PDB file of C-alpha atoms in Angstrom:
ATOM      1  CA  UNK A   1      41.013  41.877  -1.105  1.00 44.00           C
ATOM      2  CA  UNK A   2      40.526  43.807   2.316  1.00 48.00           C
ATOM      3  CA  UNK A   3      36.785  43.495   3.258  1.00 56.00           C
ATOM      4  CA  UNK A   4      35.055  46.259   4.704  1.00 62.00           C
ATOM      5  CA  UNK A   5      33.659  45.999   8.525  1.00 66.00           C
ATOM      6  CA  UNK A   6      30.295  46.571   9.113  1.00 80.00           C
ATOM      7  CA  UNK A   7      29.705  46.143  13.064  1.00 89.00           C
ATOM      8  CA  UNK A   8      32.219  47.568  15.465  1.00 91.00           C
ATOM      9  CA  UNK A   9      31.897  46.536  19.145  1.00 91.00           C
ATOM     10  CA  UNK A  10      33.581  44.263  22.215  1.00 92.00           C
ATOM     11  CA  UNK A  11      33.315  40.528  22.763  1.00 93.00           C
ATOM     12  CA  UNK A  12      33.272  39.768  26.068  1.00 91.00           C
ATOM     13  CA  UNK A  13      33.712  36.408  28.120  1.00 90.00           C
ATOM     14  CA  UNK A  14      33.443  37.660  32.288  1.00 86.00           C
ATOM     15  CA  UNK A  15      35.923  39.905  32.881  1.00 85.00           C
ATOM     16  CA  UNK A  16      38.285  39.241  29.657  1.00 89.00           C
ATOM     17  CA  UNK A  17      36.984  42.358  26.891  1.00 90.00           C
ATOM     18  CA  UNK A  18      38.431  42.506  23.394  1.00 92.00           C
ATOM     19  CA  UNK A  19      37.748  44.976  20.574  1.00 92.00           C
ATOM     20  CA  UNK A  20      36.517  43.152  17.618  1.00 93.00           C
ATOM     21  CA  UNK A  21      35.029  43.488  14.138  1.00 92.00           C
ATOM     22  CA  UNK A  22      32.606  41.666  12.188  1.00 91.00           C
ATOM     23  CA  UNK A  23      32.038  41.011   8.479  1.00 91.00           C
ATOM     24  CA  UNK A  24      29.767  38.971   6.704  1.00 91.00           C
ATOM     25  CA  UNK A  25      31.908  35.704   5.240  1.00 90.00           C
ATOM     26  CA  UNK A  26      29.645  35.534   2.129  1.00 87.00           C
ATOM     27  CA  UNK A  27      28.839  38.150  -0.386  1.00 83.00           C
ATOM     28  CA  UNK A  28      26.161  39.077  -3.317  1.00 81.00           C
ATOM     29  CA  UNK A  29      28.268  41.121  -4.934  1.00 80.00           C
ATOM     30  CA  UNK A  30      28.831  39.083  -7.941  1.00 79.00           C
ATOM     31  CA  UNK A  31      25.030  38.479  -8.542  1.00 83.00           C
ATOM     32  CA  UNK A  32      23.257  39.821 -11.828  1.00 85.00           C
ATOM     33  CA  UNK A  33      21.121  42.581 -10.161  1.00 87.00           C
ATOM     34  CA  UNK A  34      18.460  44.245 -12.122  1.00 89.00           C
ATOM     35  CA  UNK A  35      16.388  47.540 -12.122  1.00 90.00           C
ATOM     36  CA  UNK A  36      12.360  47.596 -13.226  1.00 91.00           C
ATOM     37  CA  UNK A  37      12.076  50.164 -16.092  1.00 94.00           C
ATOM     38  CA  UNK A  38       9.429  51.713 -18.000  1.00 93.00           C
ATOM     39  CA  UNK A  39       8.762  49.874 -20.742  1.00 92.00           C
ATOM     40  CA  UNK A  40       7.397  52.878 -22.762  1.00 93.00           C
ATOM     41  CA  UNK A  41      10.141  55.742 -21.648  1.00 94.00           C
ATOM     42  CA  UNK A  42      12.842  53.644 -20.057  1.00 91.00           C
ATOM     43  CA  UNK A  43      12.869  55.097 -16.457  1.00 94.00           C
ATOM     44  CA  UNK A  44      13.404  53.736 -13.491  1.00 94.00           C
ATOM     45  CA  UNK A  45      10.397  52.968 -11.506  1.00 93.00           C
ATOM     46  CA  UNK A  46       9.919  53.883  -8.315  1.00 89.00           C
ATOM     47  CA  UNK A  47       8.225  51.643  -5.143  1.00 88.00           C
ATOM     48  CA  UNK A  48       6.797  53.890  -2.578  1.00 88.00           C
ATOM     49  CA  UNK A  49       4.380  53.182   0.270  1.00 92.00           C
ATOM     50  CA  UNK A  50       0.813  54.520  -0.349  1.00 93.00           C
ATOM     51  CA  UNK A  51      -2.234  54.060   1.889  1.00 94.00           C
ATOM     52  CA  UNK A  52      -4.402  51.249   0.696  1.00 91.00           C
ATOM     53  CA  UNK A  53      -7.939  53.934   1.142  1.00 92.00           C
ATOM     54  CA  UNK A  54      -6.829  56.657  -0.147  1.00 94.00           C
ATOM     55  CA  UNK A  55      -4.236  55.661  -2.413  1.00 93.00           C
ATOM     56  CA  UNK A  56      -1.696  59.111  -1.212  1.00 93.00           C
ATOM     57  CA  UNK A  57       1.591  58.605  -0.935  1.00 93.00           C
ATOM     58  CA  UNK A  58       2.653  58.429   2.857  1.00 94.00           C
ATOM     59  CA  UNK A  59       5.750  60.385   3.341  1.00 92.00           C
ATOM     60  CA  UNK A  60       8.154  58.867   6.042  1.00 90.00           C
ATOM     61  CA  UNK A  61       7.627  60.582   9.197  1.00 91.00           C
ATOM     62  CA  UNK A  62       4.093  59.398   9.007  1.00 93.00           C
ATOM     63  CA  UNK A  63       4.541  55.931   8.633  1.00 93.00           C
ATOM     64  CA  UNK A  64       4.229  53.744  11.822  1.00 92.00           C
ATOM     65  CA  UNK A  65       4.663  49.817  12.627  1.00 91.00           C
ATOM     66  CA  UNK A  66       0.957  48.217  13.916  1.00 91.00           C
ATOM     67  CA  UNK A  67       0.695  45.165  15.720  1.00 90.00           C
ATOM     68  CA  UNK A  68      -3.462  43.961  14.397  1.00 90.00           C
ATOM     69  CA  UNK A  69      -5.322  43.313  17.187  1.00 86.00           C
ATOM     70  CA  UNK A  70      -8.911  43.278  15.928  1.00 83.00           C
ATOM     71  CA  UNK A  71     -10.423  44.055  12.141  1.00 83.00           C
ATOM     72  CA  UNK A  72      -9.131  47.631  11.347  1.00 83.00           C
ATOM     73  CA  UNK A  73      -7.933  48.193  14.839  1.00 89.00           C
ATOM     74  CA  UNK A  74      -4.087  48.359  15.514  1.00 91.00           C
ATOM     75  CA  UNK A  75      -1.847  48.985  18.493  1.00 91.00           C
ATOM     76  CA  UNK A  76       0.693  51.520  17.062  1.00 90.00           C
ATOM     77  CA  UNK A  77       4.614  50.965  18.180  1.00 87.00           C
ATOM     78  CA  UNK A  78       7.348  53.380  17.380  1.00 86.00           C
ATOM     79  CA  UNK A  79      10.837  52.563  16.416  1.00 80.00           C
ATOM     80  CA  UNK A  80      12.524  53.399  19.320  1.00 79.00           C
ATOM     81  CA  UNK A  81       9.822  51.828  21.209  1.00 78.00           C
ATOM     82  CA  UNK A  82      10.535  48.473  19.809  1.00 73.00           C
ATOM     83  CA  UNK A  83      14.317  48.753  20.151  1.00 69.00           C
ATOM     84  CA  UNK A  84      13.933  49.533  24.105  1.00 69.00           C
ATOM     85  CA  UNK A  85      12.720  46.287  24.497  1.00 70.00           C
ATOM     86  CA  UNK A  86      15.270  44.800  22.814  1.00 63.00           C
ATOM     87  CA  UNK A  87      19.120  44.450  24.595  1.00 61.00           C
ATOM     88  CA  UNK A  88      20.236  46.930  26.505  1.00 59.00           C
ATOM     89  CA  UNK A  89      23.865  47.328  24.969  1.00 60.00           C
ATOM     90  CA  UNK A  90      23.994  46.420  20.970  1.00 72.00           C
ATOM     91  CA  UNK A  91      27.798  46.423  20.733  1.00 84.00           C
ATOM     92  CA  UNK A  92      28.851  43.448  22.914  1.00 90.00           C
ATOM     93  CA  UNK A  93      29.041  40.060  22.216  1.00 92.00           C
ATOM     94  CA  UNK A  94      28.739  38.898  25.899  1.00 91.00           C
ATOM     95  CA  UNK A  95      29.043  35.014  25.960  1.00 92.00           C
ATOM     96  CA  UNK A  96      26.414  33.929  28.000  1.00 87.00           C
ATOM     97  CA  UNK A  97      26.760  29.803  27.555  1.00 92.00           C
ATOM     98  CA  UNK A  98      28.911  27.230  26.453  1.00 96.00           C
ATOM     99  CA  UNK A  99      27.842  24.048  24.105  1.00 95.00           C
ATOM    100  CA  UNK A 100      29.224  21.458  23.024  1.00 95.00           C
ATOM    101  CA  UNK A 101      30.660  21.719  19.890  1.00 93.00           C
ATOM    102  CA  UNK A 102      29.203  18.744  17.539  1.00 90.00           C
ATOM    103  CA  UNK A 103      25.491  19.181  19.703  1.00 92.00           C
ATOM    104  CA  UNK A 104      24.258  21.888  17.202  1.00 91.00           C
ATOM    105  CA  UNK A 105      22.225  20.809  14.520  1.00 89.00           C
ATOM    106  CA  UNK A 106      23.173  21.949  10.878  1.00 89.00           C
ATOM    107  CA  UNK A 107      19.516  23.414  10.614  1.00 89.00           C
ATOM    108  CA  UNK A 108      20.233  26.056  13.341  1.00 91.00           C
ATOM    109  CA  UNK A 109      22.700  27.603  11.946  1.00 93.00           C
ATOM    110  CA  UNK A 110      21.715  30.682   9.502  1.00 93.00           C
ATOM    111  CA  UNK A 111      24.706  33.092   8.178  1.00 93.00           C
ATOM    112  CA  UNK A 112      28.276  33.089   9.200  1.00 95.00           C
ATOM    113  CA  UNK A 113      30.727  36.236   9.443  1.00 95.00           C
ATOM    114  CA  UNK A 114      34.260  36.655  10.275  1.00 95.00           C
ATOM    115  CA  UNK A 115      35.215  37.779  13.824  1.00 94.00           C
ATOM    116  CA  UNK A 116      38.207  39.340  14.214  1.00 92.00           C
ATOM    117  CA  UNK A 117      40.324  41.539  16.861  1.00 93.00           C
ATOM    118  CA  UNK A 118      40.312  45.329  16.101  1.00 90.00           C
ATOM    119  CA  UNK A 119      43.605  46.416  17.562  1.00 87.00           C
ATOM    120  CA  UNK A 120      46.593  44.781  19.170  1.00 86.00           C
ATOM    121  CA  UNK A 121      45.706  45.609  22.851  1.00 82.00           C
ATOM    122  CA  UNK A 122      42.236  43.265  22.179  1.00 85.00           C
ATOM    123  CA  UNK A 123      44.090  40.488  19.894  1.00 92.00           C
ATOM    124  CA  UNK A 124      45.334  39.058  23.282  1.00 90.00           C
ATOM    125  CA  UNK A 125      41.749  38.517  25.039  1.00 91.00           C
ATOM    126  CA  UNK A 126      41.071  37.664  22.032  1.00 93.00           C
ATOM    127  CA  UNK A 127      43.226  34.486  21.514  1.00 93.00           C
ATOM    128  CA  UNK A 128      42.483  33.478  25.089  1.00 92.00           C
ATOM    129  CA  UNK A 129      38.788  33.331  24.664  1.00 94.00           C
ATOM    130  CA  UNK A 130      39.164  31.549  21.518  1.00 94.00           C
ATOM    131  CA  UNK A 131      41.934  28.799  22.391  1.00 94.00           C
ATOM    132  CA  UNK A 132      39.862  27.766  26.141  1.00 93.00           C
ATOM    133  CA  UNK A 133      36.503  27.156  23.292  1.00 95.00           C
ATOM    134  CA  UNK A 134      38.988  25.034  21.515  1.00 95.00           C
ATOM    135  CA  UNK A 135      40.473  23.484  24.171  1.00 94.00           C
ATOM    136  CA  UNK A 136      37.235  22.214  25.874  1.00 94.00           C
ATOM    137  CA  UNK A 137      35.668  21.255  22.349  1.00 95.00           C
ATOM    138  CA  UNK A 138      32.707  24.096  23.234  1.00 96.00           C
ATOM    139  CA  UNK A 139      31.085  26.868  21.155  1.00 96.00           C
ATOM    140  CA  UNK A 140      29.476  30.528  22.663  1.00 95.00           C
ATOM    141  CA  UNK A 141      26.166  31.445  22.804  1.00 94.00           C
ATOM    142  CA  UNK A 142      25.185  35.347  22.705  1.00 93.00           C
ATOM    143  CA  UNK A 143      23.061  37.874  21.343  1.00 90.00           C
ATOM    144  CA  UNK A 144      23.670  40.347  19.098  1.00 88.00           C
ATOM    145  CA  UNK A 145      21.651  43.222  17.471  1.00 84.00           C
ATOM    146  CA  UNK A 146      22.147  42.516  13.802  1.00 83.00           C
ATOM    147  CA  UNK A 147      20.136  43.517  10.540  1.00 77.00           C
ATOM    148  CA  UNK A 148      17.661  45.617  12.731  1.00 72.00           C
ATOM    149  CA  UNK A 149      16.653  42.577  14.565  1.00 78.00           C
ATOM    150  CA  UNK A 150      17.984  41.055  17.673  1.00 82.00           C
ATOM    151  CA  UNK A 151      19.745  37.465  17.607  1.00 87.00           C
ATOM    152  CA  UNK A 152      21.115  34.160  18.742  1.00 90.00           C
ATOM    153  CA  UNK A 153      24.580  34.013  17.485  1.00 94.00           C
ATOM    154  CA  UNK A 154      26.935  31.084  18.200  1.00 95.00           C
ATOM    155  CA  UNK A 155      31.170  31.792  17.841  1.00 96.00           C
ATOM    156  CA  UNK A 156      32.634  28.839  16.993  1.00 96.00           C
ATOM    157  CA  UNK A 157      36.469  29.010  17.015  1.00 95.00           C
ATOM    158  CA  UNK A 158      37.908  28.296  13.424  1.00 93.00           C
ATOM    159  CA  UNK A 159      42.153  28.418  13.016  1.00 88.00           C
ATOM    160  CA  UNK A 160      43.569  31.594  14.420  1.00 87.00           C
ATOM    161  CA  UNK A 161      40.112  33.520  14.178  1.00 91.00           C
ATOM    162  CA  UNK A 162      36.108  32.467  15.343  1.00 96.00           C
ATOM    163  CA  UNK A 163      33.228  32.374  13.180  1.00 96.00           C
ATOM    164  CA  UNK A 164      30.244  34.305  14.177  1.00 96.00           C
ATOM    165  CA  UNK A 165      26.598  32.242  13.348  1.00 96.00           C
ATOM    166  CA  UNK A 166      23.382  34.136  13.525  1.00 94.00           C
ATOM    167  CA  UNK A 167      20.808  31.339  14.011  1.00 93.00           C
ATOM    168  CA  UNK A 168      17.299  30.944  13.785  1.00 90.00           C
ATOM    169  CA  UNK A 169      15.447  30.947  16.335  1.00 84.00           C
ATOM    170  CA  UNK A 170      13.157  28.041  17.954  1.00 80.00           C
ATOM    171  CA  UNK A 171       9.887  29.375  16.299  1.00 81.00           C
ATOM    172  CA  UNK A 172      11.779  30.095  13.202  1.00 84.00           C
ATOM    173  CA  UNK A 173      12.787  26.137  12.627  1.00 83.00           C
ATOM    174  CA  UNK A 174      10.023  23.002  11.366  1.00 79.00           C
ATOM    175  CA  UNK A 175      10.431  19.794  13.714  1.00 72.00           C
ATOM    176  CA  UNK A 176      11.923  17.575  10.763  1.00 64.00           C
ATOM    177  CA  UNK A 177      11.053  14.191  12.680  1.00 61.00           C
ATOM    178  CA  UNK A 178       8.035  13.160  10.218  1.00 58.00           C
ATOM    179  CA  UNK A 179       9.799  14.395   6.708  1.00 59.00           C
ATOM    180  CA  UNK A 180      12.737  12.477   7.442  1.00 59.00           C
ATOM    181  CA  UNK A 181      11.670   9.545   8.949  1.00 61.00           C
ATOM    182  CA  UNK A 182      11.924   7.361   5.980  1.00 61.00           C
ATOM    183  CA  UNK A 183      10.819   3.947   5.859  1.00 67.00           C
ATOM    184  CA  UNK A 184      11.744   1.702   3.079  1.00 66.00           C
ATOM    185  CA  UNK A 185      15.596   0.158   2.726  1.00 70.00           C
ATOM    186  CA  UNK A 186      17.310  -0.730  -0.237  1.00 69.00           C
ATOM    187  CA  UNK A 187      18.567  -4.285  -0.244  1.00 77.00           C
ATOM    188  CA  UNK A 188      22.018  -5.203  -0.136  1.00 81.00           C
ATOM    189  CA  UNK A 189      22.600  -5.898  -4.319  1.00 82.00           C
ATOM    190  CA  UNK A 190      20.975  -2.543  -4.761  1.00 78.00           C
ATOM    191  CA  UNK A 191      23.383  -1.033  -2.245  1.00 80.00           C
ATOM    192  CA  UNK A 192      26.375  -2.571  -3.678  1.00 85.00           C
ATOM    193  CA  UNK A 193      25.968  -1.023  -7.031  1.00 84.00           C
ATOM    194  CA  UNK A 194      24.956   2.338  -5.498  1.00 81.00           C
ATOM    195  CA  UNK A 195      28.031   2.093  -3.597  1.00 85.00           C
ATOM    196  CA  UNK A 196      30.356   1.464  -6.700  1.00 86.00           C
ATOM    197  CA  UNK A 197      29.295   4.773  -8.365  1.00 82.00           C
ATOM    198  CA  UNK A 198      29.160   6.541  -5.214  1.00 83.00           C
ATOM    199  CA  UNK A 199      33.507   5.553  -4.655  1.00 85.00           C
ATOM    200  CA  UNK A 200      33.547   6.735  -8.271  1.00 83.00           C
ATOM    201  CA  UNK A 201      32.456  10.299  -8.066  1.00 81.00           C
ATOM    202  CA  UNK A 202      33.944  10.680  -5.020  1.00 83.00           C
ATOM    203  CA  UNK A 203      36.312  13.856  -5.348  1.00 83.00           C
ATOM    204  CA  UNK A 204      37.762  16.422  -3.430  1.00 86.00           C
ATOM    205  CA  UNK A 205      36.286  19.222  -2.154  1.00 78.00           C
ATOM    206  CA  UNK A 206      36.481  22.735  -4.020  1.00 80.00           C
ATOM    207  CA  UNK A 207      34.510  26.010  -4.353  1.00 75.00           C
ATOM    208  CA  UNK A 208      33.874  25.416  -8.102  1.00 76.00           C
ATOM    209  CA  UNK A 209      31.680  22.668  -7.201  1.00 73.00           C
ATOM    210  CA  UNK A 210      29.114  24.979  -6.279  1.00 71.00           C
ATOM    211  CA  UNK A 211      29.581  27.975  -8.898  1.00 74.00           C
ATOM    212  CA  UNK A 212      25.787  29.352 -10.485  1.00 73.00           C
ATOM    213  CA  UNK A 213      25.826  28.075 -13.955  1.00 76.00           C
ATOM    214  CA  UNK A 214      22.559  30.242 -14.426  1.00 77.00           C
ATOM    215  CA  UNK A 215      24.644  33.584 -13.186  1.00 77.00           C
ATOM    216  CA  UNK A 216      27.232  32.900 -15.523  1.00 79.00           C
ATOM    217  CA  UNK A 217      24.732  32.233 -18.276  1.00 81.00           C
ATOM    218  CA  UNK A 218      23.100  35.419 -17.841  1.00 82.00           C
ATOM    219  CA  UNK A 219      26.030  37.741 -17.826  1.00 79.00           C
ATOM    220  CA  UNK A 220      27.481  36.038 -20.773  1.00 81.00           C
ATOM    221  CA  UNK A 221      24.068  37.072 -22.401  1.00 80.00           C
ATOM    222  CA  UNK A 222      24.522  40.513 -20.885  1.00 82.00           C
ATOM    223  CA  UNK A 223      27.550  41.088 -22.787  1.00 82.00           C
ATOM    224  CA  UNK A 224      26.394  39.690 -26.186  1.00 83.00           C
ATOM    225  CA  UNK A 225      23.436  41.791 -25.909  1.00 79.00           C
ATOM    226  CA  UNK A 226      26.071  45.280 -25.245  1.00 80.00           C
ATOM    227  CA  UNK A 227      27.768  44.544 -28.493  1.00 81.00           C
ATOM    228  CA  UNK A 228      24.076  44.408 -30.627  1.00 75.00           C
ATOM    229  CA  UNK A 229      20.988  46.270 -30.739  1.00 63.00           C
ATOM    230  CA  UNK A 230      17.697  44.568 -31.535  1.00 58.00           C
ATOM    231  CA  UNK A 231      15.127  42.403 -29.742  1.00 56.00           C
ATOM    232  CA  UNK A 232      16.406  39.020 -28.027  1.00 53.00           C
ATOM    233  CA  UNK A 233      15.836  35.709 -29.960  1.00 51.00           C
ATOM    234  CA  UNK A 234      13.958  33.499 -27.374  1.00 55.00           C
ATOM    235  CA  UNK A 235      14.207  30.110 -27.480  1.00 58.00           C
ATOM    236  CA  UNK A 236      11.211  27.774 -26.543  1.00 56.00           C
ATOM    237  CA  UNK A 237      11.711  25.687 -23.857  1.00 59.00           C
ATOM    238  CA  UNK A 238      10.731  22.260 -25.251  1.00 58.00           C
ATOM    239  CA  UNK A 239       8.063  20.576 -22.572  1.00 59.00           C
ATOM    240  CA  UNK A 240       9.434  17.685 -20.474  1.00 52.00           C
ATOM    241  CA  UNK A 241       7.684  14.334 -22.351  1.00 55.00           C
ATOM    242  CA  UNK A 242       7.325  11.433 -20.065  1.00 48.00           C
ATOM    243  CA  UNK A 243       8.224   8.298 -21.065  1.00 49.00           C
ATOM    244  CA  UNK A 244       5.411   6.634 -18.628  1.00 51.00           C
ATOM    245  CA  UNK A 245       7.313   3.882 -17.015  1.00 50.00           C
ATOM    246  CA  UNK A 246       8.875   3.666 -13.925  1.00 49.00           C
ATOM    247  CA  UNK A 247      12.436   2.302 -13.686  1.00 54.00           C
ATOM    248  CA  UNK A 248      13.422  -0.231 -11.326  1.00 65.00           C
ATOM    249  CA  UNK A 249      16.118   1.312  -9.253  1.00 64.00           C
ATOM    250  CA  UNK A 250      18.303  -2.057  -9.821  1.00 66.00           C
ATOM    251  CA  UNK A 251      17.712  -2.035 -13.478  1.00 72.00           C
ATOM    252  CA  UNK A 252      18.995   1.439 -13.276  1.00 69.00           C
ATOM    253  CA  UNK A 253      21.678   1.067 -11.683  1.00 66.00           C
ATOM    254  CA  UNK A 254      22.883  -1.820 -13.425  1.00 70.00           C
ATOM    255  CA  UNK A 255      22.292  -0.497 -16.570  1.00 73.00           C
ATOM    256  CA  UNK A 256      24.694   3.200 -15.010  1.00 71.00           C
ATOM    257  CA  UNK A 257      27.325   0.676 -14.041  1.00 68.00           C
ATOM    258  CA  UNK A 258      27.646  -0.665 -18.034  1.00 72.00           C
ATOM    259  CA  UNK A 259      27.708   2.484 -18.810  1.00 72.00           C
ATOM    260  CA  UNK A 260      30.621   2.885 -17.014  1.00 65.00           C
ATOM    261  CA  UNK A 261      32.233   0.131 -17.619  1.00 66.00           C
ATOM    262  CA  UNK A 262      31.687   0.726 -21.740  1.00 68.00           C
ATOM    263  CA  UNK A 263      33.137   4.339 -20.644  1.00 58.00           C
TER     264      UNK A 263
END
């Protein structure tokens, strides 16, 4: 299926320019999407902006973006007064450092997208900037105007083509030091067993390892609910009971290994 571009624009490394495209490498398409109705006449209800005082409806040309700097007292910032601070060109991907490839931390990263030459005059530039990343084991850093906001991207080279990152920025990641700085150790019976089940679940990778069950469930109710009119029989959920003991992890695991073996 051909995807649809939605940024046009230039990647640049020095003097080497290529025209490229970007799309987003993950979609929402296929997710269950619902609108809020009127109970009582079935319409579609609407969400508009209305002053908190008066309770009016503010139409757009009136509505402006306030930065609070004291108890009802705002300094007022228009659009294009925000985007003039922001960079000065926001249709190149200038690559403005080089990292090492493995030195980025999983929690950086934030949405990928395919980045891809637009024409056959930019496909060359292209493929050089991409194969000397590959060859020296490096990633780019740039910015990049994207989703109204301005943005650390990283292009990491991937096959024939580069993956573009957005990533979040320094204020927008929690310093995970104390949460996973754990403590306690198993000891080595009660890693033995773990590691027994752990070589038997072991599997190869595929996409259908990570499907929504609760998507799937709810279009499947979708459709029954087409073919008949009526109100919905709901099922009670029946309340988690808890048993009030606490299992010892080796008795667990011993007892998930007889399973297995009676399996």
């Amino acid at each position: 299926m051909a995807r649809n571009s939605f940024w046009k624009g230039y990647l640049r490394l020095s003097l080497v320019t290529a025209s490229v495209s970007l799309t987003p490498a993950t979609t929402e398409s296929e997710k269950v999407r619902f609108h809020v109705l009127n109970r009582a006449t079935k319409n579609r209800v609407e969400s508009r902006y209305i002053d908190s005082v008066t309770h009016k409806k503010v139409a757009d040309k009136d509505q402006v973006k306030g930065f609070p700097k004291g108890e009802d007292d705002y300094v007022l910032l228009e659009d294009d007064e925000i985007e003039g601070v922001g960079l000065e060109s926001t249709r190149t991907i200038d690559i403005s450092t080089f990292v090492p490839r493995d030195s980025i931390d999983w929690i950086w990263y934030d949405k990928p997208h395919f980045l891809v030459p637009e024409d056959k005059v930019g496909a060359e530039a292209f493929c050089v900037i991409r194969e000397a990343m590959t060859r020296k084991n490096v990633v780019g850093i740039a910015r990049l105007v994207l989703y109204r906001r301005e943005r650390a991207v990283l292009l990491v080279p991937n096959g024939k083509g580069i993956v573009l990152w957005t990533l979040h920025y320094g204020e927008d990641v929690r310093e995970a030091i104390a949460e996973l700085d754990v403590k306690a150790k198993g000891d080595k019976a009660e890693m033995t067993a773990l590691a027994k089940l752990v070589e038997k679940d072991k599997g190869a990778w595929s996409p259908t390892l990570v499907q929504d069950p609760v998507q799937k469930k709810i279009k499947a109710f979708i459709k029954s609910r087409q073919k008949k009119d009526g109100k919905p029989a709901t099922k009670a959920r029946a309340p988690v009971k808890s048993s009030g003991n606490v299992i010892n992890i080796m008795d667990a695991l011993k007892k998930s290994l007889q399973q297995e073996k009676s399996g």
